[in-house]
Each structure stands twice: as structure tokens, then as C-alpha cells.
Coordinates of C-alpha atoms in Angstrom, one line a residue:
Chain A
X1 CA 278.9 88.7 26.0
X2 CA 282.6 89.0 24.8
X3 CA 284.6 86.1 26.1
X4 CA 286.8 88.5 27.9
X5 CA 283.5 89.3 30.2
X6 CA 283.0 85.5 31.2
X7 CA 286.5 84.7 31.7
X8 CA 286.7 87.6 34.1
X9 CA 284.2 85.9 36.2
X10 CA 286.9 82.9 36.6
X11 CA 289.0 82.5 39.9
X12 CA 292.3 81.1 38.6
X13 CA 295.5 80.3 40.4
X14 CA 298.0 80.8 37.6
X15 CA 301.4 79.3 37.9
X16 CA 304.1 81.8 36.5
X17 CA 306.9 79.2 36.2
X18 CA 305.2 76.6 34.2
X19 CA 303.0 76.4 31.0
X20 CA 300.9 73.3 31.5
X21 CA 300.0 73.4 27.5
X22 CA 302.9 73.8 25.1
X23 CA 302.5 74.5 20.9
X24 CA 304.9 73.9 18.4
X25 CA 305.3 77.2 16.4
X26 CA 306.8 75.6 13.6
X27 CA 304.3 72.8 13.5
X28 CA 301.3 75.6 14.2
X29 CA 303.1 77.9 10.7
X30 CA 302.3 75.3 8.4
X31 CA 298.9 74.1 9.8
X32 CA 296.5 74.4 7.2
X33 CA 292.7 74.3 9.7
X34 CA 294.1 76.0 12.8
X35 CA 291.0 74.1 14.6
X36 CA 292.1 74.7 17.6
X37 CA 290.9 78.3 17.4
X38 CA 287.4 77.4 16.9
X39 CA 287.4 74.3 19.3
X40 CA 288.9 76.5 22.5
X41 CA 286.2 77.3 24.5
X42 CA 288.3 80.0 26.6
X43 CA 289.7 81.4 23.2
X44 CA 293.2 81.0 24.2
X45 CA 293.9 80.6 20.9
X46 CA 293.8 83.2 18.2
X47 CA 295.0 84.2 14.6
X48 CA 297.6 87.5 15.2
X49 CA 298.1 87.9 11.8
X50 CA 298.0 84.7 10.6
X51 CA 299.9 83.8 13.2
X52 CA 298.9 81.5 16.0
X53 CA 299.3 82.9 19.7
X54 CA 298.6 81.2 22.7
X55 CA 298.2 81.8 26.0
X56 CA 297.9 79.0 28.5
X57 CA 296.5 81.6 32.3
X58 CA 293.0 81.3 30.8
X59 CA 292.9 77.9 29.7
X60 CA 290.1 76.1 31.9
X61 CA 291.4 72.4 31.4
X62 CA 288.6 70.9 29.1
X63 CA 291.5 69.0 27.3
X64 CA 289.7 70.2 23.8
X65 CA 292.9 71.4 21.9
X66 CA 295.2 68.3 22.7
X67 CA 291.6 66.7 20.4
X68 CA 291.4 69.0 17.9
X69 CA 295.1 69.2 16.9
X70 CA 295.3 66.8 14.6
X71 CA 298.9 67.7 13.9
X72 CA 301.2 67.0 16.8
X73 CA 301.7 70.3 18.2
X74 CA 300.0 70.6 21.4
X75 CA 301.6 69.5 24.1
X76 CA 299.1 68.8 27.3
X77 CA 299.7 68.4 30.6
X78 CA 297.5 69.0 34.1
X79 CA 298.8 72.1 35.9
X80 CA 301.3 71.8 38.4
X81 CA 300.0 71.2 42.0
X82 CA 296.8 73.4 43.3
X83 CA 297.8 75.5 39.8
X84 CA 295.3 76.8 37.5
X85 CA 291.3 76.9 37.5
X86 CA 289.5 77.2 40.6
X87 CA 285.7 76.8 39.7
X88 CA 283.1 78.2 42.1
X89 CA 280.2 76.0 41.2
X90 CA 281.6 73.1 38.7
Chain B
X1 CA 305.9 47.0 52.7
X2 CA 303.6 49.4 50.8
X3 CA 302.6 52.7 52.7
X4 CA 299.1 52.3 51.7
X5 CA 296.4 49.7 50.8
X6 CA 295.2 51.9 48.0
X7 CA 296.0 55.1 46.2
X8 CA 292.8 56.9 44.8
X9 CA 293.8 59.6 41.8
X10 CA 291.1 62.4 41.7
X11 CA 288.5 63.3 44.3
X12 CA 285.4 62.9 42.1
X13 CA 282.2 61.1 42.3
X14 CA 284.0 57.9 41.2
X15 CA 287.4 58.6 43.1
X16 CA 285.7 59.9 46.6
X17 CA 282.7 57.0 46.3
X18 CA 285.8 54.1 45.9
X19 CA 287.8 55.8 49.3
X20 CA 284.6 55.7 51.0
X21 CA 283.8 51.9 50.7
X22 CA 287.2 51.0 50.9
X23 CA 288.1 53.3 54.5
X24 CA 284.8 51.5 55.5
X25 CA 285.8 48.0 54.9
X26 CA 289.0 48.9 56.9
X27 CA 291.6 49.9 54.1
X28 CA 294.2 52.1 54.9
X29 CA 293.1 54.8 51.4
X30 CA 295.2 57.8 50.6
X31 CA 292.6 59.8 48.3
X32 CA 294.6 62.5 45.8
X33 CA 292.9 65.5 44.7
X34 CA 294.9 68.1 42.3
X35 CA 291.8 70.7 42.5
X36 CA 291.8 72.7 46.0
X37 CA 289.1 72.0 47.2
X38 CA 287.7 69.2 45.6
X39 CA 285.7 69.6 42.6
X40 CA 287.2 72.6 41.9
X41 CA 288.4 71.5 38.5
X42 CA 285.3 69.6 37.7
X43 CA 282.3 70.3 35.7
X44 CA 278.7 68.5 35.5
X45 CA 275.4 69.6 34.3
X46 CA 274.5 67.8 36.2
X47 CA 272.0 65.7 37.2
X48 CA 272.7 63.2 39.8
X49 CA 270.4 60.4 38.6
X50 CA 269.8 56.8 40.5
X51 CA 270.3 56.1 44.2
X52 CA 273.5 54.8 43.7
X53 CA 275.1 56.7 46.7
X54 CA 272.9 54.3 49.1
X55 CA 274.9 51.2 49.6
X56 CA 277.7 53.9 50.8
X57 CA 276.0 56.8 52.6
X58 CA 272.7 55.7 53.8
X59 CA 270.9 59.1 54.7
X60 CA 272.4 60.9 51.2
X61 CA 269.2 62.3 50.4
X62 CA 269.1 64.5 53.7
X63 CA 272.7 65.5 54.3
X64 CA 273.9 65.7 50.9
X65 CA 274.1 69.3 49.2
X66 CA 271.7 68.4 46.5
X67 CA 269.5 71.4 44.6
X68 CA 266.3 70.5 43.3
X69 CA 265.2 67.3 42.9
X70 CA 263.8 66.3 38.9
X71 CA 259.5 66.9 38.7
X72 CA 259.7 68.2 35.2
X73 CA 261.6 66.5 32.5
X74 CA 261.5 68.1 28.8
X75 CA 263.3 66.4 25.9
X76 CA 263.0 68.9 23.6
X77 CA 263.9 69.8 19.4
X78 CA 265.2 74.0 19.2
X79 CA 265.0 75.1 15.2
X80 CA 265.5 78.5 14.3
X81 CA 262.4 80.2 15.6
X82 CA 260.7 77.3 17.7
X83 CA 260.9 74.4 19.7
X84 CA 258.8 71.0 20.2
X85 CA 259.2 69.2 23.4
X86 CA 257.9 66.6 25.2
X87 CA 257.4 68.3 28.7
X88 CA 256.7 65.7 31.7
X89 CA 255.9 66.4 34.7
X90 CA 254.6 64.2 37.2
X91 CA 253.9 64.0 40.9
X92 CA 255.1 60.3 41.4
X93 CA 258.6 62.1 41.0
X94 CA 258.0 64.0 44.5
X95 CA 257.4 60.5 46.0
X96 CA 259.6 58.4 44.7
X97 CA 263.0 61.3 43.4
X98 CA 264.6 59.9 39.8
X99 CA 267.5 62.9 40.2
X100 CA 268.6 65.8 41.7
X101 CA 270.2 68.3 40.4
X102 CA 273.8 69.3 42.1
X103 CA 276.8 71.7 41.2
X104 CA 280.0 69.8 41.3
X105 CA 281.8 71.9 43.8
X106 CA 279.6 71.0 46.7
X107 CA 278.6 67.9 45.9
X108 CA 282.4 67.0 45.4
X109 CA 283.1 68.5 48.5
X110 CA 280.1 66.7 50.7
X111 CA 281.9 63.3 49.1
X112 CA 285.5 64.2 50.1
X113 CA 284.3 65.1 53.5
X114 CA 282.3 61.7 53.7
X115 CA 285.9 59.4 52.7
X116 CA 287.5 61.5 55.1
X117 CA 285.1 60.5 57.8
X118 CA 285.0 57.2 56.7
X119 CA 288.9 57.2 57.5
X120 CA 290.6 57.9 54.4
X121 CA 293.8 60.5 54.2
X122 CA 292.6 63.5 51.9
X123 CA 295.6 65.6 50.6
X124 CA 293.9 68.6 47.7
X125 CA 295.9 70.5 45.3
X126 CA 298.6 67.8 44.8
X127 CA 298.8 67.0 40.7
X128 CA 299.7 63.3 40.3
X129 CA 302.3 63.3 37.6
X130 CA 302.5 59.4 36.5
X131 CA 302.4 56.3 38.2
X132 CA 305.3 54.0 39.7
X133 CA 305.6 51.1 38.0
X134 CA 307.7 48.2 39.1
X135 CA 308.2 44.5 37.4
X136 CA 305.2 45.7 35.5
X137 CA 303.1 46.4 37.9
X138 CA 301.4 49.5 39.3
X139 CA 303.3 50.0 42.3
X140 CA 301.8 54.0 43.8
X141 CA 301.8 57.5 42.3
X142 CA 304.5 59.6 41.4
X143 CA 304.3 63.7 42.4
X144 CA 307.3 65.9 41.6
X145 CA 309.6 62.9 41.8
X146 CA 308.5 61.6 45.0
X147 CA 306.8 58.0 44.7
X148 CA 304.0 57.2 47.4
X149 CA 303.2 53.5 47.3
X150 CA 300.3 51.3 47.3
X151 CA 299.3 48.0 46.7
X152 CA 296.4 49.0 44.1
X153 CA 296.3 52.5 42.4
X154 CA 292.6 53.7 41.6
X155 CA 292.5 55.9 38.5
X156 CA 289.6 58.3 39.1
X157 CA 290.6 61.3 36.6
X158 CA 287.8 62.0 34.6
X159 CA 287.5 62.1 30.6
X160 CA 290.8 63.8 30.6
X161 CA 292.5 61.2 32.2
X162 CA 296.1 61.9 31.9
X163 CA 297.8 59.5 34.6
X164 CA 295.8 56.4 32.5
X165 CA 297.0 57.8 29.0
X166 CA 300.6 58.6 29.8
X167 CA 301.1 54.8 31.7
X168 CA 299.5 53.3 28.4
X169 CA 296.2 52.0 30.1
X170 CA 294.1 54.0 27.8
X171 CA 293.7 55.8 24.5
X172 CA 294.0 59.4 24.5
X173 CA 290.4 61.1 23.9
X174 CA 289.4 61.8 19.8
X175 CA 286.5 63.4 18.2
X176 CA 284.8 60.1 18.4
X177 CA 284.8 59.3 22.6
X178 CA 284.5 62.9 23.8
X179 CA 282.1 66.2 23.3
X180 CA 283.0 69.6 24.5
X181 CA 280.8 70.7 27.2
X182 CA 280.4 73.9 27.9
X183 CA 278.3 75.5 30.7
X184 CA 276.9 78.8 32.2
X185 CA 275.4 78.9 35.7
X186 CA 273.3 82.4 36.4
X187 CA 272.0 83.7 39.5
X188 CA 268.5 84.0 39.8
X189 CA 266.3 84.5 42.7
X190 CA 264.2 81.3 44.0
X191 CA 261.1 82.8 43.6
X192 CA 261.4 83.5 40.0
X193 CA 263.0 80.2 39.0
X194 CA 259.6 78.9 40.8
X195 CA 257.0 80.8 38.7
X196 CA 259.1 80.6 35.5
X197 CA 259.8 77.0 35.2
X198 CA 256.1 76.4 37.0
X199 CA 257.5 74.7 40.0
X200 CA 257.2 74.4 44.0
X201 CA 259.0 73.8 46.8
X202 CA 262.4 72.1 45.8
X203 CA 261.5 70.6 42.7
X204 CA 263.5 71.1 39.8
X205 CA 263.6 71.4 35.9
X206 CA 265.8 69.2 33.9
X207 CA 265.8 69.8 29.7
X208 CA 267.6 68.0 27.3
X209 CA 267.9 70.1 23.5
X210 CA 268.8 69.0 20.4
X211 CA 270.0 72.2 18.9
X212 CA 269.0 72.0 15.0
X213 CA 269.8 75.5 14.1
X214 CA 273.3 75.7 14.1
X215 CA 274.9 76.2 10.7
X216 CA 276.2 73.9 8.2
X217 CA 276.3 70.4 9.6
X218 CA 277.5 71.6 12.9
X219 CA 275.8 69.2 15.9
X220 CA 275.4 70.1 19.6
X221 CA 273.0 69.3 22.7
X222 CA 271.7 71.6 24.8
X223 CA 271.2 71.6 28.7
X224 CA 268.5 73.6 30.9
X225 CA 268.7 72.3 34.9
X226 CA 267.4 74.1 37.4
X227 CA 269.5 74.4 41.1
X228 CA 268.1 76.2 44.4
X229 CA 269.1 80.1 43.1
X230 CA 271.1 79.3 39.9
X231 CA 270.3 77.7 36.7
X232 CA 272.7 75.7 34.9
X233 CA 272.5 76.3 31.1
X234 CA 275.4 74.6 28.6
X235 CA 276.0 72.8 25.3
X236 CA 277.5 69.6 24.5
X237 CA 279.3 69.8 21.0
X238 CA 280.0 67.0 18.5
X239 CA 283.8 67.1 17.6
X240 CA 283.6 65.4 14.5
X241 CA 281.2 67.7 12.8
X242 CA 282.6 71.1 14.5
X243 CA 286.0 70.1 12.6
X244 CA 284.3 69.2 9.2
X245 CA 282.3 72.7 9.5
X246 CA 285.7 74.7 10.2
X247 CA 284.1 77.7 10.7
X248 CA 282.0 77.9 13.6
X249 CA 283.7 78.9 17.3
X250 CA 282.1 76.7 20.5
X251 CA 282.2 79.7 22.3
X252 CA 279.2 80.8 19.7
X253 CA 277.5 77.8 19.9
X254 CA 276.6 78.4 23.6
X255 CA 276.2 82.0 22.9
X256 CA 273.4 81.1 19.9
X257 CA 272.0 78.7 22.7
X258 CA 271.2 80.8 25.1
X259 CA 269.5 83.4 22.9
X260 CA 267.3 81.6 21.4
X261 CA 263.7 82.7 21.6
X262 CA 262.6 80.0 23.7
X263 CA 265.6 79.7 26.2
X264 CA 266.9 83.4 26.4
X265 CA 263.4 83.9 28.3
X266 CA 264.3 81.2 31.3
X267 CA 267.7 83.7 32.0
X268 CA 266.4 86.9 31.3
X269 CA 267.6 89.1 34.3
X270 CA 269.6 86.7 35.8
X271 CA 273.5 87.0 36.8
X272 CA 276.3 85.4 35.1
X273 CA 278.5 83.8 37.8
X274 CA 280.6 81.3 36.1
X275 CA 281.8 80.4 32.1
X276 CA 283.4 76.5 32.2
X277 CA 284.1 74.1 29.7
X278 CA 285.0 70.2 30.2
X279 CA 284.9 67.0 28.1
X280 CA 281.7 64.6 28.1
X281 CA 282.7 61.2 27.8
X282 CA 280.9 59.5 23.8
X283 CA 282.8 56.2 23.5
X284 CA 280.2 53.1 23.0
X285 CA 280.7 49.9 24.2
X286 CA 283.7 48.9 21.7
X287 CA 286.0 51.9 22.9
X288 CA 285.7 50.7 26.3
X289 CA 289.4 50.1 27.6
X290 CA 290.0 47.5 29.8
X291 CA 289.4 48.9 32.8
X292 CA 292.1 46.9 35.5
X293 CA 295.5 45.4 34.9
X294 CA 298.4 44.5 37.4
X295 CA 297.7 46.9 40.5
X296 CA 295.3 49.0 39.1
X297 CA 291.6 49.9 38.5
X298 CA 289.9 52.0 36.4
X299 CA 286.9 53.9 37.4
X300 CA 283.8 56.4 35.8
X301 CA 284.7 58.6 33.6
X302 CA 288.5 57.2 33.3
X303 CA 287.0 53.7 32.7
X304 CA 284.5 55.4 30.5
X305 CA 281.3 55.0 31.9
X306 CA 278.4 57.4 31.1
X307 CA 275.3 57.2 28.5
X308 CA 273.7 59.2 27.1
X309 CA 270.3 58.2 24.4
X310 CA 269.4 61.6 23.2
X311 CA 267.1 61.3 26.3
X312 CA 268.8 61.7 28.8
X313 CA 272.7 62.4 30.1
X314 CA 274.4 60.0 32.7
X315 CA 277.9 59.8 34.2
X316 CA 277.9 60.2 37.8
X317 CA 276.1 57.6 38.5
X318 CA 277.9 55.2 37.1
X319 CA 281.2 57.1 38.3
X320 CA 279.8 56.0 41.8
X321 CA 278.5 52.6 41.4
X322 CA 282.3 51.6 39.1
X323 CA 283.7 53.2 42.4
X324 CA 281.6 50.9 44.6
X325 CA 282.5 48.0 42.8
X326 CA 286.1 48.8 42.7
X327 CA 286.4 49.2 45.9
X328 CA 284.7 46.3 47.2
X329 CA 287.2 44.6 44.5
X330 CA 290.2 46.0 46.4
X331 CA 288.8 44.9 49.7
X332 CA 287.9 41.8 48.3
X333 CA 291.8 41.1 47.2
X334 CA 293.4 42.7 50.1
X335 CA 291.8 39.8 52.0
X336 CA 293.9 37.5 49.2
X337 CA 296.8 40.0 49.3
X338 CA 296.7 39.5 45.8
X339 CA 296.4 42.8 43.7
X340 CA 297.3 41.1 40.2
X341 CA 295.5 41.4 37.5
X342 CA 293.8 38.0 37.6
X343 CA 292.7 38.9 41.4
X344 CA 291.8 42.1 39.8
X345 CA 289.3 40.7 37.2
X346 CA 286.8 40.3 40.0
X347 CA 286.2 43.9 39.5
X348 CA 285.3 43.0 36.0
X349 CA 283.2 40.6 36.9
X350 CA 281.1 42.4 38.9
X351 CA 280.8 45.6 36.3
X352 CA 279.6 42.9 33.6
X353 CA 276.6 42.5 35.3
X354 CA 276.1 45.9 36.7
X355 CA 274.8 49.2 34.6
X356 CA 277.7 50.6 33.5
X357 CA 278.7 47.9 31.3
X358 CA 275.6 46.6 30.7
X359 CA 273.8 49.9 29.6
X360 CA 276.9 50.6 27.0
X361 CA 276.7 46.9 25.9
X362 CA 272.6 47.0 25.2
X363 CA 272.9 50.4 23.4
X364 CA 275.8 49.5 21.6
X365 CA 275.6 52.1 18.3
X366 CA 273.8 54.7 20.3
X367 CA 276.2 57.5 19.3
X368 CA 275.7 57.0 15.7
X369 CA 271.7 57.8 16.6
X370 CA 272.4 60.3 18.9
X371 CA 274.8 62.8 16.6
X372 CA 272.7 61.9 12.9
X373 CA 271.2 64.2 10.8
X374 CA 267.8 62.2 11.1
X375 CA 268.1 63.1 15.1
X376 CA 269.5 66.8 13.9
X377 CA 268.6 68.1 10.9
X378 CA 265.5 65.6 9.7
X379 CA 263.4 65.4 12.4
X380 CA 263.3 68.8 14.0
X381 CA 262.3 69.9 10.5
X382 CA 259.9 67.8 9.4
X383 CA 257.9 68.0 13.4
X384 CA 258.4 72.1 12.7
X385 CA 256.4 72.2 9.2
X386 CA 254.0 69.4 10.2
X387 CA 252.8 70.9 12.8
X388 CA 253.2 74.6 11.4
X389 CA 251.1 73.2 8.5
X390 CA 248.5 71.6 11.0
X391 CA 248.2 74.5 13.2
X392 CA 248.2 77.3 10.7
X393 CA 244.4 78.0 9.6
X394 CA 244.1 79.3 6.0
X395 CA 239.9 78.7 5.9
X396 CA 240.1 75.9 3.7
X397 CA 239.1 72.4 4.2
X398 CA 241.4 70.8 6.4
X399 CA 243.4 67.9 5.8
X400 CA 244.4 64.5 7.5
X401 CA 247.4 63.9 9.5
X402 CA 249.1 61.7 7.1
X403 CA 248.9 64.0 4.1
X404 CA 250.0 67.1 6.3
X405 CA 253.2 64.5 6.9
X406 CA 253.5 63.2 3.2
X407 CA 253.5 66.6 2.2
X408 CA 255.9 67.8 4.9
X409 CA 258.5 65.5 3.7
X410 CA 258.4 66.5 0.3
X411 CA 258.8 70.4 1.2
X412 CA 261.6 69.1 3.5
X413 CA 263.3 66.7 1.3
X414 CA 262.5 63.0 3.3
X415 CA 261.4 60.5 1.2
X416 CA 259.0 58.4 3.8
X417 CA 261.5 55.1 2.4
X418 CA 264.1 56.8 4.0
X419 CA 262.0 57.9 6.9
X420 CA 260.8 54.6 7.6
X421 CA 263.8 52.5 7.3
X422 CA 265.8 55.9 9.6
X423 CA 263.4 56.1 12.0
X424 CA 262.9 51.9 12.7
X425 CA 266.9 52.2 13.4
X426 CA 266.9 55.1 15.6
X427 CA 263.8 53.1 17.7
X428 CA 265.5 50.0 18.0
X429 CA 268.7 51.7 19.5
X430 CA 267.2 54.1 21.5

């Protein structure tokens, strides 16, 4: 199963105003491991080209990325107020 | 004037088992939850071990939404193309119930109900940004520049604990105090959970995996529980060696979990209904941050309190008993109307001689047993061939145990020195 699949089974109350998680781009152009591509369980982050894109809606607040960035450039914060995942069975 | 006795931040286990005993003892407890409902952002297993609940909600066991209750308990090695387990199952569970098994939603829920009745304001879906501080002292909780106060803050946040970290009360999370748990709960009819995991009535299945077939040096646990109509299946993921490897996605690693040949089988047919991830709490004893200060405490996963042996996984049972303790601390120096941090130490106190310290103090070291190649790599092997090599029948004379192991060692590169002094370590901290 594609992660696309299971992330489709998610409920999520996305807030459109604010990202909760922030990267660097300049910090993320020079990072030699780009860890946090293979430590994301949601795969919100990927490689376009060797170059890293993020997107924050389907981000299920583990807090792995603010760990495996070992360089400073993610920025983590809980989702604004009632924002974000809404799990079913936890 | 404060507006409340006692602020609690996150409606968890810990959080909603500290605004219980506190409304009961006849504090005035504002309990805030940023998931709506409660336990909406929250993941477990999860096995409810312990009886810890009773001190707080006598009947539990009857009105609380609990799954299956543990019979059969497998601790189990997964190589490649088999698996050894030890697989118990006994009666004297049914009597006298060790765990139940529970999905975090309900359960979380049932709790936040039970404060509320108890007499404690609930407000969900509010995000606690940071705390007040005054004179430096925790003085309440600030949300989108609006301060509520109280004379003692209760962090409840979980491992991600983001209130704690940004006030400077604790460390933010590293490889080394936090695995990545990730989880899959399928739909499956209760008959068929019955006959496959050889079960009646309500009782449950709860498996622990060490999964030794992952490439490179790449370690991660497994989970198996079984609920009333789902199953919850996950992995819990070593940090340290998942960044060394570089090359292997957690999303595989549950993926390669479960299809292996002996867990794909417990699934087959059944429905995917949810994909979640969430941090499981490593630290040993010395990570432990100090867990109360000037009008504040600490509590389960936020305080750091879980264990785990290899054996067995634990957090919310000491997430309920620190929130016990914690509140019966707050009670105890409202009655003082003292809420400094030398009243506060009576909380320590009381965790120094209660499980959650006391478990992390006596299996100090655990963590370097629990994620080692002898536990990962070593052992599984060597079982795997031993027992290959015992079972397999060529028709020639057959051999004793302790050559079958000698030469197991060899073929998987042990030298029984090694062995000996590895596996005397592993016994005394386990």
C-alpha cells in the first residue's frame, strides 16, 4: 500500500492560514543526509529534484523531523487550536 | 487571586487521571485539551497494563471502554523467513486481568468524561501556546495571547512536549529518549480474530517482536494486540540506527512488518482503517528531567515515564499513577497554599518510591540491552540455525544440544566468550 492510500484514510482538520512546521530552504540546499525524508512517517517530505519539498496538511504530529534534523532547519510547533489530525482510533 | 487551583495541559491518561483526583479532593481544575475530542491526537499500542486507574475510578474494569483483556502473551524473535516465540497463555489471566487492550480515542474520551464528572472544566481543541511566567514562577497558560491563571500548571503533553521544552523545563527529544512509533489498526470480524489468535470470549492477544530482518543495522520492535473487531499492528523504530543506515524509509519498515510470513497471515482480509505515527518515550533513568519546579508539575510521558525491557511496553500506566501522585501533591499544598517548588518536592517524594521512578532507576541501562545487536542481530540468528539444525533430519546420527550450539555460533560468527560475557549482561538488566 502506497502511502497516499493510508493517508487517505486520515480525517484531518487542516488549518489554511498557518503552517505548524516550517523548513529552512537554504539550510535544507546544503544538507548533506536529508534524513528527514526517510524518518517522516507521513512522507511529507520528499526529494523534487534534489530539492526538498514539504508539505505540512499531512503531517500527523509524531514530532520525528524536529529529531532527525540535525541541522537547524525545522521549525516545530503544535497546530493552532482544534487544527490538524483527528485520529479515529489513536 | 488565581482563576483556578490548577491548570492541567493535555487530556491524556496522565493529564485527565491528575483532574480527576484533584476535582475529587475539591480543587477547582481547568483540564486543556488541544485534540477535539480528547485523544484525538494521541497514539498507543496499547496495552493498558496494572490497576492503576483503581485509587481513582473504582468500578474501571466495568464502565471503562476497554477491548480485550491480555490471556496470551508472545515475546517473540521475526528473521527473514521465521519466527521463535515464547507464546504464554494462561487461565490465571481470566481471573486475575494483567492488561487490557484499549484504542486511545475511547479510552481518552471515557477519562475526560470521568474529570468532568468529577468536577473539572473540560475545554477540547484549544492549543496551549506557552506558559505565564511571573517572578519566576509558573503562573497559568498562555492561548493566542490570552493568559488563564492558576496556582499550579500540570504539564500532561506527551513525548512531544512542547509547552515543557519551550519554558526550558525539559530537553527537547533526540535519537536517544524517543522511538518512532508507527501503527495500523485493521478491521476484522470478531469471530475470525477469535479462531485466528485461538481465543474466547474477550480475551485478547498481546505480542512483542524484535524485528531482525531489517537491512543493514537498522533496529525496530514490532507490535501485534488484539481489540474487540480491530487489531492493532505497528513498529517502534530506533532513531539512532535508522540515521546511521540512511537509506531505509519508516514507512517501509512497517510495510516489511506486516508482510512477513508469520504476521501478514493474522491481517489477511482484514480492513485498513487508520495509518498513525507518534513518539515512544526511551530515556533511562539519567535523562529523567526534574519533573516539578516553582508552580509546576510534570507528569507521564512529559516527565518521562514509561519502560520498556524488550518484554514488554509500558507508559500509561505510569502516565496515571505520576498523575495520581501529582495530584494528590497539588491538593496536598493547596491545603499549605504553598505551590513553590520546595512544597512541590512532595510530589517527588512520593514518585521516588513509586514505579515510575523506581522501575527506571532498577533497570537503569536497559536501553542499551534493549536496541543491541546481541538482542537484534545475534540472538535471533543463532535461535534460527540452532534450532533449524536440531529440527532438520538428514538420517545421520544426531547430535547433542551443546554441539548443535557450538557449531551454530561458529556458522553465525559468536564466539561463546562473547556470548557468555553478552548474554550475563543482557540477564542482569533485564
Amino acid at each position: 500500500m502506497e502511502i497516499e492510500e493510508k493517508l487517505a484514510l486520515l480525517n484531518y482538520k487542516t488549518d489554511p492560514e498557518y503552517a505548524h512546521i516550517t523548513v529552512n530552504p537554504s539550510i535544507c540546499e546544503t544538507c548533506p543526509d536529508h534524513f528527514c525524508t526517510f524518518a517522516c512517517p507521513a512522507k511529507c517530505y520528499t526529494l523534487i529534484e534534489g530539492k526538498l519539498n514539504f508539505k505540512y496538511e499531512d503531517c500527523v504530529e509524531c514530532g520525528t523531523c524536529d529529531v532527525a534534523c540535525s541541522h537547524g532547519s525545522v521549525k516545530w510547533t503544535n497546530p493552532k487550536d482544534g487544527h490538524g489530525i483527528k485520529y479515529k482510533f489513536g | 487571586m488565581s482563576e483556578f487551583d490548577a491548570i492541567v495541559v493535555g487530556a491524556g491518561p496522565a493529564g485527565s487521571s491528575s483532574a480527576i483526583k484533584m476535582a475529587s479532593g475539591g480543587l477547582n481544575v481547568l483540564l486543556v485539551e488541544r485534540g477535539d475530542p480528547p485523544g484525538s491526537k494521541n497514539v498507543s499500542g496499547g496495552i493498558l497494563w496494572g490497576k492503576d486507574l483503581s485509587s481513582i475510578i473504582p468500578d474501571w474494569e466495568k464502565s471503562a471502554p476497554l477491548e480485550r483483556y491480555v490471556e496470551r502473551k508472545v515475546t517473540s524473535f521475526l528473521t527473514h523467513d521465521s519466527e521463535i516465540a515464547i507464546d504464554f497463555k494462561t487461565k490465571k489471566f481470566q481471573q486475575d486481568k494483567t492488561g487490557y487492550s484499549v484504542l486511545r480515542t475511547r479510552l481518552d474520551g471515557y477519562l475526560a468524561r470521568k474529570a468532568q464528572q468529577a468536577g473539572a472544566m473540560l475545554v477540547t481543541g484549544v492549543t496551549v501556546d506557552s506558559l505565564a511566567m511571573k517572578d519566576g514562577k509558573v503562573v497559568g497558560v498562555i492561548n493566542e495571547g490570552e493568559t488563564i491563571t492558576s496556582d499550579v500548571v500540570i504539564l500532561a503533553e506527551g513525548p512531544n512536549p512542547r509547552v515543557a521544552i519551550s519554558a526550558g523545563l525539559r530537553e527537547k527529544p533526540n535519537d536517544k529518549t524517543v522511538a518512532v512509533g508507527v501503527k495500523q489498526v485493521y478491521k476484522l470480524p470478531e469471530n475470525v480474530i477469535n479462531d485466528r489468535f485461538n481465543l474466547r470470549g474477550n480475551a485478547g492477544f498481546a505480542g512483542e517482536y524484535v524485528i531482525s530482518f531489517l537491512p543493514n543495522n537498522v533496529f525496530a520492535g514490532g507490535f501485534l494486540y488484539t481489540n474487540k473487531d480491530t487489531i492493532s499492528v505497528g513498529v517502534v523504530i530506533n532513531l539512532e540506527t535508522l540515521r546511521k543506515d540512511g537509506k531505509t524509509h519508516s514507512f517501509d519498515i512497517m510495510e516489511q512488518f506486516v508482510q512477513h510470513p508469520y504476521i501478514a497471515p493474522f491481517l489477511e482480509g482484514g480492513q485498513l482503517q487508520e495509518y498513525s505515527a507518534h513518539f515512544v518515550y526511551e530515556g533511562g533513568y539519567e535523562s529523567l528531567p526534574k519533573p516539578y519546579g516553582n508552580g509546576y508539575m510534570m507528569v507521564g510521558d512529559t516527565a518521562g515515564f514509561s519502560f520498556s525491557n524488550g518484554m514488554i511496553l509500558q507508559g500509561m500506566n505510569y502516565a496515571i499513577s505520576s498523575g495520581i501522585l501529582a495530584g494528590e501533591s497539588a491538593i496536598e499544598a493547596k491545603k499549605d497554599n504553598d505551590f513553590s517548588e520546595v512544597s512541590l518536592s512532595r510530589y517527588w517524594k512520593k514518585l521516588e518510591v513509586s514505579p515510575a521512578i523506581l522501575d527506571k532507576k532498577n533497570f537503569r541501562g536497559i536501553n542499551s540491552v534493549v536496541w543491541s545487536g546481541l538482542v537484534h542481530r545475534t540472538i535471533p540468528a543463532l535461535l534460527e540455525t540452532s534450532l533449524q539444525n536440531m529440527l532438520y533430519e538428514t538420517g545421520a546420527p544426531k547430535k547433542h544440544l551443546s554441539q548443535i550450539l557450538l557449531k551454530s555460533m561458529s556458522s553465525t560468527g559468536v564466539s561463546s566468550k562473547d556470548m557468555m560475557i553478552q548474554g550475563y549482561r543482557l540477564m542482569r538488566r533485564m
